[in-house]
Short mmCIF file of C-alpha atoms in Angstrom, two decimals:
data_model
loop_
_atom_site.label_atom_id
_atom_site.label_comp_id
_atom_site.label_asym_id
_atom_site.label_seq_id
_atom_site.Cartn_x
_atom_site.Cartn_y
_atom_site.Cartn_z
CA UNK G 1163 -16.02 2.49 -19.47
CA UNK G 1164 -13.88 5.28 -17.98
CA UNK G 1165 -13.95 7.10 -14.69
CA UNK G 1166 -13.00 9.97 -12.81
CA UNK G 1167 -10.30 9.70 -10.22
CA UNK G 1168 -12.93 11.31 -8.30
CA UNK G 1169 -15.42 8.30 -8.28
CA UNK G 1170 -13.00 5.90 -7.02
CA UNK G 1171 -14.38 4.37 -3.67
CA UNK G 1172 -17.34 6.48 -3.88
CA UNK G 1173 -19.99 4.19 -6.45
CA UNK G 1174 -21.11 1.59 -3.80
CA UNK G 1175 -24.33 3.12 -3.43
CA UNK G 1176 -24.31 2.82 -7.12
CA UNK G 1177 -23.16 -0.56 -6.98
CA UNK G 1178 -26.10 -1.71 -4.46
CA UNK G 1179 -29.18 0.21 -6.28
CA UNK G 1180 -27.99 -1.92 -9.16
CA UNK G 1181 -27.58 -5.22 -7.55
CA UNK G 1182 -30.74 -4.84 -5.78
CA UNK G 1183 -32.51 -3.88 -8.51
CA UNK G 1184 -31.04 -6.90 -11.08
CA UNK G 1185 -32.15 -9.26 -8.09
CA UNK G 1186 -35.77 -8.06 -8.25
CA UNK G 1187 -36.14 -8.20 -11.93
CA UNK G 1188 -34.73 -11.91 -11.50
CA UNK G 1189 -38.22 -12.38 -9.22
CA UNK G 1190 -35.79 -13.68 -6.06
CA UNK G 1191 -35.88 -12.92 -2.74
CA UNK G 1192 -33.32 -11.56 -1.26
CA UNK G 1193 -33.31 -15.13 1.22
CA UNK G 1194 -33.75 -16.87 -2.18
CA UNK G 1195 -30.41 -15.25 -3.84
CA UNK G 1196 -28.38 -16.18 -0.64
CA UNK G 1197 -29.09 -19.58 -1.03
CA UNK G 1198 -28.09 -19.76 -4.54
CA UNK G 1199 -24.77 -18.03 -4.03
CA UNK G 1200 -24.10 -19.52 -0.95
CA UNK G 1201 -24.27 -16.17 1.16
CA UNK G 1202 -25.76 -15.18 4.63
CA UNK G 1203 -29.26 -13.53 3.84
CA UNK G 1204 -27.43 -10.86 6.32
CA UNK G 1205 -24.68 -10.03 3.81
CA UNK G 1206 -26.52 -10.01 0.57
CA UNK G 1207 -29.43 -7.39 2.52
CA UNK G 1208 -25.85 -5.32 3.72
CA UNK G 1209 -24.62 -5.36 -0.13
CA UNK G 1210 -27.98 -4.15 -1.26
CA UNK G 1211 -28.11 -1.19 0.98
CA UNK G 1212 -24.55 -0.14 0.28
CA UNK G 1213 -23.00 -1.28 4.26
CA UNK G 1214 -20.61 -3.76 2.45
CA UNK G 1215 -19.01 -3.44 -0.50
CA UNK G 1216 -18.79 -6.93 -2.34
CA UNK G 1217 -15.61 -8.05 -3.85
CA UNK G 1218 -15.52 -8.66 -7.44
CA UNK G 1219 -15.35 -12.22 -6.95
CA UNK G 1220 -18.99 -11.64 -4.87
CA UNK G 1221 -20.36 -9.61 -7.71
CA UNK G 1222 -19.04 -11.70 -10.28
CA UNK G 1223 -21.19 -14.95 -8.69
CA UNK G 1224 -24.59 -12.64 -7.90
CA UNK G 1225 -24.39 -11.72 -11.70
CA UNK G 1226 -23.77 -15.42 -12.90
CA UNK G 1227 -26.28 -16.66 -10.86
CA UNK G 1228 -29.10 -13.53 -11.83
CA UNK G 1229 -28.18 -14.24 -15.31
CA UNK G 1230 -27.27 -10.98 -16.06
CA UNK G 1231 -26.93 -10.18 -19.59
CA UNK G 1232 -23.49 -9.35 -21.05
CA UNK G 1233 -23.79 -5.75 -21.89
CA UNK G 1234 -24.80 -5.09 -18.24
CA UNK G 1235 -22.07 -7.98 -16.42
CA UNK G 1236 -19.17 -5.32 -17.77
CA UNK G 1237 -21.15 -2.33 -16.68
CA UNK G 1238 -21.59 -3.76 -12.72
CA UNK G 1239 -18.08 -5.45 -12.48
CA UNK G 1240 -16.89 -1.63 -13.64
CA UNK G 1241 -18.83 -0.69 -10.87
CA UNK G 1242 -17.87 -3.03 -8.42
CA UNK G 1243 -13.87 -2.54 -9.27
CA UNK G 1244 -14.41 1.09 -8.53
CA UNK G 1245 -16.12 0.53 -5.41
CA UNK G 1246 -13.23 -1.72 -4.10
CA UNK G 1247 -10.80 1.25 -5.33
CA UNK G 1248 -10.04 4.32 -3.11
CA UNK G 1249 -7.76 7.90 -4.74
CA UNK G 1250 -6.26 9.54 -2.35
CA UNK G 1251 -5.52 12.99 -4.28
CA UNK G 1252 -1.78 14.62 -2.57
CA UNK G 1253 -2.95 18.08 -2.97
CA UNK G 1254 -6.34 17.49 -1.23
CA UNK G 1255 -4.02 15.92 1.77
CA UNK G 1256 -1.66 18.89 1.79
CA UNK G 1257 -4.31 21.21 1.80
CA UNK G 1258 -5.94 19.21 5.07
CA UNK G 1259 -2.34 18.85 6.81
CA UNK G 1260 0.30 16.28 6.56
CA UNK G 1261 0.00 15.63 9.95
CA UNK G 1262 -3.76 14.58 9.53
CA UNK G 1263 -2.20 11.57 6.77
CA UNK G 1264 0.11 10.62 9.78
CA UNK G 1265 -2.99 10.14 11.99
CA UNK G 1266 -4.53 7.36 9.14
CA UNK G 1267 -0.97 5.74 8.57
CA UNK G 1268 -1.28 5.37 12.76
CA UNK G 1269 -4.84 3.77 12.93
CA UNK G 1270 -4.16 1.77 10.07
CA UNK G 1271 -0.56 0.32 11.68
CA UNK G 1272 -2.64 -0.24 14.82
CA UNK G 1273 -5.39 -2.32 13.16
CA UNK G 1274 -2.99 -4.82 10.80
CA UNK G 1275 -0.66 -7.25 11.59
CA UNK G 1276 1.53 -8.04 8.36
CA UNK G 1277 2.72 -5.77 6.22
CA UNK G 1278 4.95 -5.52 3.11
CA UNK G 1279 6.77 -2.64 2.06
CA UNK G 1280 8.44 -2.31 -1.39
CA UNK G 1281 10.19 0.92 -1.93
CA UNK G 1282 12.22 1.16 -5.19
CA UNK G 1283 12.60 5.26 -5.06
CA UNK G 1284 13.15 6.26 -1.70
CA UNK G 1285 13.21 5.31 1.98
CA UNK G 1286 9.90 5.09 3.91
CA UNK G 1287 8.88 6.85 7.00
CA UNK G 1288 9.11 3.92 9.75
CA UNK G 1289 12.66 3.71 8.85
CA UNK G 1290 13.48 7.22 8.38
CA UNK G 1291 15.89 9.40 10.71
CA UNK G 1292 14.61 12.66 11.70
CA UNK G 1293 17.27 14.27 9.10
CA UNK G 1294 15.37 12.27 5.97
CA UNK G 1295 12.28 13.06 7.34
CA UNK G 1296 12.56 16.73 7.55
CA UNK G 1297 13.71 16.41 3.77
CA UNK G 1298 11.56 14.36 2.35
CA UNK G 1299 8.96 16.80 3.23
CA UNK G 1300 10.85 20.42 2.58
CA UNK G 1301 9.86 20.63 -0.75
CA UNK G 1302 6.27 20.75 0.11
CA UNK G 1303 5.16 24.79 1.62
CA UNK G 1304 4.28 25.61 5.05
CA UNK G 1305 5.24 23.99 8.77
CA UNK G 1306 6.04 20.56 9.08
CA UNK G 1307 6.56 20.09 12.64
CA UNK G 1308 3.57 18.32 13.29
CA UNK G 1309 3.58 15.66 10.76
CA UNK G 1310 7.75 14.85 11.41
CA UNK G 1311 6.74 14.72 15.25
CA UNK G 1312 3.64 11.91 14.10
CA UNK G 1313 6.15 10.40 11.70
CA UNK G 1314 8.33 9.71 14.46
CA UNK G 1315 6.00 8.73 16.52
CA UNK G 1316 4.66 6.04 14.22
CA UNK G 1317 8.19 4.15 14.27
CA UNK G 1318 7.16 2.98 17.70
CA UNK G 1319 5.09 0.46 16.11
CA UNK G 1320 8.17 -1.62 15.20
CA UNK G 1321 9.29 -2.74 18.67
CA UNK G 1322 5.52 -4.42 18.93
CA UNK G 1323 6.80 -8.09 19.22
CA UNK G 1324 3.27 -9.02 17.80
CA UNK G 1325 3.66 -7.36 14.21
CA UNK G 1326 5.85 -8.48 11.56
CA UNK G 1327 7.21 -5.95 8.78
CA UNK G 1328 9.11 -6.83 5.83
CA UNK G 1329 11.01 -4.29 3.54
CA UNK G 1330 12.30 -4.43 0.61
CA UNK G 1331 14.98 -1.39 -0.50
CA UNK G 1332 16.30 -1.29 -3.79
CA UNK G 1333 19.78 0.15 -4.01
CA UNK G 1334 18.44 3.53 -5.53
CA UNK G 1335 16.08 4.06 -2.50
CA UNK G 1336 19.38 3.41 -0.15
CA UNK G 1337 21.68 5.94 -2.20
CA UNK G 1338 18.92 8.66 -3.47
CA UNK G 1339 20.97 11.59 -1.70
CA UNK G 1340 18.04 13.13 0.28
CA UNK G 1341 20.13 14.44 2.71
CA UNK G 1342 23.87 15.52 2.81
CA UNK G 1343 26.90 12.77 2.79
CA UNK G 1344 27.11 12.14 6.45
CA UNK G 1345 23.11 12.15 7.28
CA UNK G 1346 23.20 9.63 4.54
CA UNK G 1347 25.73 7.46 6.37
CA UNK G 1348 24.17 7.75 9.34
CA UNK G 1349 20.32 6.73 7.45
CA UNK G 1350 21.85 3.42 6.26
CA UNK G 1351 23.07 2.95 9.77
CA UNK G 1352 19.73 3.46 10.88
CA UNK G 1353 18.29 0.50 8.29
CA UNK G 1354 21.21 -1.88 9.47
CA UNK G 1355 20.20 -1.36 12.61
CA UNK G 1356 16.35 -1.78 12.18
CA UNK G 1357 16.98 -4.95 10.33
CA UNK G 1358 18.31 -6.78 14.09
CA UNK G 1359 14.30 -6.56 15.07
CA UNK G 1360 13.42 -10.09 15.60
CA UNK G 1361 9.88 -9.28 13.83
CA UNK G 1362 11.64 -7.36 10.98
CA UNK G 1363 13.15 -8.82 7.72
CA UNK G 1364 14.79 -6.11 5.69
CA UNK G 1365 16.26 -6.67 2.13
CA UNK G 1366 17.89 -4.99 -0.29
CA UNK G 1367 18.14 -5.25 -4.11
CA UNK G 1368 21.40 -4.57 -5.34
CA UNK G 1369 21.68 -3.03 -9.28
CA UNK G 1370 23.51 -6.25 -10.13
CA UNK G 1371 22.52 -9.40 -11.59
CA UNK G 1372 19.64 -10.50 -13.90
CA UNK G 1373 16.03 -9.28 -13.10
CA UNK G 1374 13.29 -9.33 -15.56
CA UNK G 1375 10.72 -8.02 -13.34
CA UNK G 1376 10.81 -4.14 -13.13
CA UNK G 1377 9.01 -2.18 -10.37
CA UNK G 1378 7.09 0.47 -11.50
CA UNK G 1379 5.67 1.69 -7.89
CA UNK G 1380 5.95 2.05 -4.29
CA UNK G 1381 3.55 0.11 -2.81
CA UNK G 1382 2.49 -1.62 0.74
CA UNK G 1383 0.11 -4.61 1.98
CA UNK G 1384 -1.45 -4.59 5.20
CA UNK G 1385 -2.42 -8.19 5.97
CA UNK G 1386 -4.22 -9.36 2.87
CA UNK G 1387 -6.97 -7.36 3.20
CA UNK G 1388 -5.62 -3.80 1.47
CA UNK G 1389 -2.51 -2.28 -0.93
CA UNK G 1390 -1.85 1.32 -1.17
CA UNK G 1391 0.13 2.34 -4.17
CA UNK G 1392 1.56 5.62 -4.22
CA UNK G 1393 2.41 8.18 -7.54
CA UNK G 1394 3.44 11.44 -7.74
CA UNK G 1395 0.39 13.18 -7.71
CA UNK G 1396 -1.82 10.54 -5.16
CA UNK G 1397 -2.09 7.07 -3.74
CA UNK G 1398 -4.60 4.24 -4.99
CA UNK G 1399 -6.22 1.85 -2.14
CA UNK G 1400 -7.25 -1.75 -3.29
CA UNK G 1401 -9.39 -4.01 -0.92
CA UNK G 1402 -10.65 -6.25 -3.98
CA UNK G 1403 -8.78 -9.75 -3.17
CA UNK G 1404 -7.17 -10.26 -6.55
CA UNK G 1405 -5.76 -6.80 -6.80
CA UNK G 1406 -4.16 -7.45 -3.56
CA UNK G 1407 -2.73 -11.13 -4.51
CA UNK G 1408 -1.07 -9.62 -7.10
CA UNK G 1409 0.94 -7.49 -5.42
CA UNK G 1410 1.80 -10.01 -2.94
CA UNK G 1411 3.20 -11.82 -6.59
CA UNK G 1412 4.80 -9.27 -7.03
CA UNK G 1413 6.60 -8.35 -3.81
CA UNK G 1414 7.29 -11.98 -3.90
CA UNK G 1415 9.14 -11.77 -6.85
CA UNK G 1416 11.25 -8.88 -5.67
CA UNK G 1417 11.98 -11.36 -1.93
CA UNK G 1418 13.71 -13.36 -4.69
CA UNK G 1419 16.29 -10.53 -5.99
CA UNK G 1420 16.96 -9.33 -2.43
CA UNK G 1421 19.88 -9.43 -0.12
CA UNK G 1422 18.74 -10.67 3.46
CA UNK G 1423 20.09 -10.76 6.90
CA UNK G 1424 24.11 -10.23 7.34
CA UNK G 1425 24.59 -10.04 3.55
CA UNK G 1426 22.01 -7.37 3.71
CA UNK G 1427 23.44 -5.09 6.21
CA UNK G 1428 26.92 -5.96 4.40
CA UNK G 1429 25.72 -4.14 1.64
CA UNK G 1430 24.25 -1.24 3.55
CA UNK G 1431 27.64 -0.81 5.48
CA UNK G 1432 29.65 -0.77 2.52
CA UNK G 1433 27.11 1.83 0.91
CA UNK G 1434 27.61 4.11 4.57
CA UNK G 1435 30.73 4.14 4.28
CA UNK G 1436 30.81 5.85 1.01
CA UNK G 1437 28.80 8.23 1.86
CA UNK G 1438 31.51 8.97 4.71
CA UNK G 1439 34.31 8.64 2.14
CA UNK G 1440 32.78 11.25 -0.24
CA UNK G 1441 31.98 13.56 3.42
CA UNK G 1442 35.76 13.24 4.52
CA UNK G 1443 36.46 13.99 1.07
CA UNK G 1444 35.00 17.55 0.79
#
């Protein structure tokens, strides 16, 4: 069963006419099903009329219990992954304003706690100097200003003692030459620095070694309860629990390969001052 990038995160309505409807031709109340599947009457009447969206694990335990028929368990748990699956489409947000993404990066920051970042390609906002920032977003048409001022802004959020951030750099995302030679330098001064916040671990993953796990993405966890995973062209949004475990496996996996602490900034000062050796240099 395929789907349109389109769809994704808008089929819960789909998903509840369904699951409402497989419940009645099961002859149970909607009290009846709770009890069997060890829900709150309250949630199972919110699922049906498309206020919550059910995790797959949820659906996967109505359907068992409604003794849903094969053909139609893969058609609702399609449903249900799609419904616990947001695309965020880059040329819709360009079109609406940078700045406006900015604004949903903020809220989101305010409302989580924990969060993960692995960046394998390039160096993330939060950490970004002003110089980076105005780079990373040149190649896209029309005035930035806004959305480097709310980019900026959002770096406040890691002095709040009561959040804890974790980064993980590999060593292309340090040395991609966004900027010119000294800006550079002075960008891997700026993640040295960051990395002395007593709520902030910041690692880096040297090109050196043995590691059989390869990144394929950028991607972030908030909490446990969401991972955004940005392409090129977009970024997916997963709030089903088991999509989000595994990328806290994964990121995991990558604490393993990274630098930490002194040995960590170590690394990043030896890569600065390249960047100032090749500036002196021309």
């Amino acid at each position: 069963m395929t789907f349109d990038p389109q769809s994704l995160g808008q089929s819960n309505s789909d998903l509840a006419a369904v699951l409402q409807e497989l419940r009645k031709r099961a002859g149970l109340s909607g009290v009846q099903l709770a009890r069997r599947v060890n829900m709150s009457q309250s949630k199972i009447s919110k699922i049906e009329t498309g206020k919550v969206t059910p995790s797959l694990v949820d659906v996967e335990l109505i359907l068992r219990v409604l003794r849903t028929p094969s053909e139609l368990v893969a058609h609702v748990t399609a449903l249900a992954r799609i419904a616990n699956t947001e695309w965020q489409d880059a040329r819709a947000l360009r079109r609406k304003g940078l700045d406006k993404k900015q604004i949903e990066l903020a809220s989101l920051e305010r409302n989580s706690t924990t969060f993960r970042y692995f960046l394998p390609t390039m160096i993330t906002g939060l950490l970004a100097t002003p110089d980076y920032i105005r780079a990373s977003l040149a190649p896209f048409p029309g005035d930035h200003t806004k959305a480097i001022a709310k980019k900026l802004e959002r770096q406040a959020v890691l002095y709040d003692s009561a959040k804890r951030f974790t980064f993980i750099l590999t060593e292309q995302a340090c040395l991609w030459p966004l900027v010119r030679e000294q800006a550079m330098a002075m960008q891997l001064d700026r993640l040295a620095s960051v990395s002395r916040l007593p709520n902030v671990r910041l690692g880096v993953i040297p090109m050196a070694g043995h590691m059989p796990w390869a990144p394929l993405n950028v991607f972030t966890v908030y909490d446990a309860a969401l991972a955004t995973v940005e392409v090129s062209t977009g970024a997916l949004v997963f709030r089903d629990p088991r999509d989000i475990q595994e990328y806290l496996d994964e990121f995991r996996t990558f604490e393993g390969y990274s630098l930490w602490g002194d040995e960590a900034r170590a690394k990043l000062g030896a890569w600065a001052n390249r960047f100032r050796s090749i500036s002196r240099d021309l």
